Short mmCIF file of C-alpha atoms in Angstrom, two decimals:
data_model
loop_
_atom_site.label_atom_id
_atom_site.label_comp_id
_atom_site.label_asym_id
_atom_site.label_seq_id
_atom_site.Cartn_x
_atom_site.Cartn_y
_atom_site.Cartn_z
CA UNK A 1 30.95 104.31 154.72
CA UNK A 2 28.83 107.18 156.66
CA UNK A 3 30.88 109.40 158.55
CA UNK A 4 29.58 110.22 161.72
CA UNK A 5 30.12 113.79 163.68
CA UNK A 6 33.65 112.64 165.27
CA UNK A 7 34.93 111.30 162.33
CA UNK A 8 34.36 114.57 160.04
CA UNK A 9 35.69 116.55 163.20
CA UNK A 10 39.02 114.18 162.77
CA UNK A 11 39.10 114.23 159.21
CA UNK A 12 39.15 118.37 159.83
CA UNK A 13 41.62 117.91 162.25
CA UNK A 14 44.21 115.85 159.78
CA UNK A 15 43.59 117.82 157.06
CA UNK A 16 44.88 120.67 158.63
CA UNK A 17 47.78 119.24 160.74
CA UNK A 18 48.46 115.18 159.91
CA UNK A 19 51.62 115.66 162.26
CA UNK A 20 49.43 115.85 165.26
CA UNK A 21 49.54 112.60 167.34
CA UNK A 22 46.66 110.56 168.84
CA UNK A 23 47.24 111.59 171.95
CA UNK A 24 46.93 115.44 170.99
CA UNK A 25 43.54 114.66 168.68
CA UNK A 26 42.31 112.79 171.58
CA UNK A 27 42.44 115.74 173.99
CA UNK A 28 40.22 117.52 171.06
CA UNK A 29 38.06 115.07 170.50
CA UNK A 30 37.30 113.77 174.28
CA UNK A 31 37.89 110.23 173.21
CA UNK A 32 40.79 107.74 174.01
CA UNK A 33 43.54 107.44 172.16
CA UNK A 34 43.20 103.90 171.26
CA UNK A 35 39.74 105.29 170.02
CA UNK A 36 41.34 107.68 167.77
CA UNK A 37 44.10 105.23 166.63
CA UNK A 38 41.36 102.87 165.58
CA UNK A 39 39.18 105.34 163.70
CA UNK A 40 42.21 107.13 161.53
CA UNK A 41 42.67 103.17 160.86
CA UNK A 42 39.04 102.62 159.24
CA UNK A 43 39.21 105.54 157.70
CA UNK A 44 42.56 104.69 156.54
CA UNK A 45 41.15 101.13 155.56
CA UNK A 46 37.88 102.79 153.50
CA UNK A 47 39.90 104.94 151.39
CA UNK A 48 38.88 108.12 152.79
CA UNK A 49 42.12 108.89 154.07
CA UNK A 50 44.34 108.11 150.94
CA UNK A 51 48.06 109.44 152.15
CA UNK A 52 49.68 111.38 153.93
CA UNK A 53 51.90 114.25 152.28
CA UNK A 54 54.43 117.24 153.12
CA UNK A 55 52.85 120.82 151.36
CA UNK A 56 55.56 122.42 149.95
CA UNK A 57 56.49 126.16 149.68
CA UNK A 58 57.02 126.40 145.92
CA UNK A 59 58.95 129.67 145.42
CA UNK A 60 61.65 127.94 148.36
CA UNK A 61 61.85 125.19 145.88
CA UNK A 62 62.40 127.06 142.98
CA UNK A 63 58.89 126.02 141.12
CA UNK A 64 56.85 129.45 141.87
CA UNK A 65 56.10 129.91 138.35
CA UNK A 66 52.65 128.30 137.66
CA UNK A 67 51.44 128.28 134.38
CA UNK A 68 47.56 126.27 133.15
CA UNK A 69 47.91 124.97 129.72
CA UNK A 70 44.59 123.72 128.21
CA UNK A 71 45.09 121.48 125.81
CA UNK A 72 43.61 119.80 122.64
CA UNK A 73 43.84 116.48 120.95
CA UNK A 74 44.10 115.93 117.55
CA UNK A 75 41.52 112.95 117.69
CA UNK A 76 39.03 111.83 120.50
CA UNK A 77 40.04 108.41 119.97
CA UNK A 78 40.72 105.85 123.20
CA UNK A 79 43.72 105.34 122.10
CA UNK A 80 44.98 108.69 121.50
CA UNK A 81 43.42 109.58 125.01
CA UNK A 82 45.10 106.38 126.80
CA UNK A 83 48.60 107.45 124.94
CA UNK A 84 48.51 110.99 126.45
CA UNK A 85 47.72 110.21 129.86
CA UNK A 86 50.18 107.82 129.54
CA UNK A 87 52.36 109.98 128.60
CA UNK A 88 51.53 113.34 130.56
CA UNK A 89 51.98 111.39 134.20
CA UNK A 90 55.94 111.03 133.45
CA UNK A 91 55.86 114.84 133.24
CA UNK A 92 57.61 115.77 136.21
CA UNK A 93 56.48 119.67 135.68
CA UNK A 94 53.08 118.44 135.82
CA UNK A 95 51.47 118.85 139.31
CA UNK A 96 47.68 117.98 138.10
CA UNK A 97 46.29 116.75 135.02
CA UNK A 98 42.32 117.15 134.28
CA UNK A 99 40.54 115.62 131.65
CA UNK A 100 37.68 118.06 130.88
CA UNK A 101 34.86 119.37 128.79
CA UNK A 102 34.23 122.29 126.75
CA UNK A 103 36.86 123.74 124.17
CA UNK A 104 40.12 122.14 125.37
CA UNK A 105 40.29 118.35 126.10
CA UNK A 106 42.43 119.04 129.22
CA UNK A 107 44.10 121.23 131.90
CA UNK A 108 47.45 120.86 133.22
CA UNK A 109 48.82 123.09 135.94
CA UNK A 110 52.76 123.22 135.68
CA UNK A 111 55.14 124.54 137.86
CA UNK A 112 59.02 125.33 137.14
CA UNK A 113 61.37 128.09 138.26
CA UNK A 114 60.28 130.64 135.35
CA UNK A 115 59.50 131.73 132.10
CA UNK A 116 62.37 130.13 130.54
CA UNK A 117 62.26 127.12 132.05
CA UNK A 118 58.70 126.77 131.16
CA UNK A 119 59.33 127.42 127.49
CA UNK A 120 62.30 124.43 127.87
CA UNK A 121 59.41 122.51 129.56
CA UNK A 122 57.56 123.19 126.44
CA UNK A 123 59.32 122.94 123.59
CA UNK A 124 61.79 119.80 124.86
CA UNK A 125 59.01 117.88 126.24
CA UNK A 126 55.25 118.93 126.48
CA UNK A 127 55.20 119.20 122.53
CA UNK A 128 57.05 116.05 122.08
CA UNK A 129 54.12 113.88 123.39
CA UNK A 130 52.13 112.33 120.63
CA UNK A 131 48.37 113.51 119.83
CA UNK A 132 48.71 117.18 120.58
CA UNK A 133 46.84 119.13 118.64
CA UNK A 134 47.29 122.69 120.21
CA UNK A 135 48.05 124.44 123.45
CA UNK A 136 47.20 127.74 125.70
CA UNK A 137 49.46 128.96 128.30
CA UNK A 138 47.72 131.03 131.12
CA UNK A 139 50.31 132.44 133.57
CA UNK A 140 49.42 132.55 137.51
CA UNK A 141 50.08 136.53 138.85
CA UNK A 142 49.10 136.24 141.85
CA UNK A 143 47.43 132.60 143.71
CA UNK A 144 43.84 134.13 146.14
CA UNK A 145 43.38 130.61 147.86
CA UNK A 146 44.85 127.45 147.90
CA UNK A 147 43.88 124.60 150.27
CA UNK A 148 43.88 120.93 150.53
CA UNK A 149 41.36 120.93 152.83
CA UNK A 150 37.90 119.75 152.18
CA UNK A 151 34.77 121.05 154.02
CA UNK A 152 33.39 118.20 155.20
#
């Protein structure tokens, strides 16, 4: 589906508040709101728009402590890969999982409370899961951006 100029303008305008109603983006858009109701629906319908979601405040929660562990495999097999994925998406810790290339087969940002919860995390559960051949742990100190939003 091509998005035309009012539909990346909407898209901008979810992305940064999905609370505001149809009536409100069609005051910023100059179209009606059954207009607007009808294009979040196609774009709902298309897969561009895949959910909705509430962002968080981790250090209110309790889960400001972000670590990125790249990790290795013992084997490249399929079934070693499909047993770790399988594995790594019941990690509740586990915000994002990458598969990726270069020296480590994959990058997992974590979150818990702190340093000892993280080595919990680690030893009662991360090194538990079949397949892994080693880990690095690189602590966040301080996060420069982070957005959901994509420049469309």
């Amino acid at each position: 589906m091509a998005l035309d100029n009012i539909d990346t303008k909407l898209l901008g305008l979810l992305q940064e508040d999905s609370k505001k109603t149809t009536k409100e983006l069609s005051l910023k858009l100059n179209l009606s709101v059954t207009a607007v109701y009808e294009r979040i629906k196609k774009l709902e319908k298309e897969g561009i728009i895949s959910k909705y979601v509430a962002l968080l405040n981790r250090s209110k929660i309790q889960k400001g402590f972000v670590v990125f562990c790249h990790l290795k495999l013992t084997q490249h097999t399929k079934e070693f890969i499909t047993q770790f994925e399988k594995e790594v998406v019941q990690l509740n810790e586990v915000l994002e999982c990458f598969h990726v290339s270069g020296d480590y087969d994959y990058i997992l940002k974590i979150c818990v409370k702190d340093m000892e919860e993280y080595r919990e995390f680690m030893v009662t559960k991360l090194t538990t899961l079949q397949h892994i051949g080693s880990t690095h742990s690189t602590f966040m100190i301080g996060e420069v951006k982070n957005t959901t939003i994509y420049n469309l």
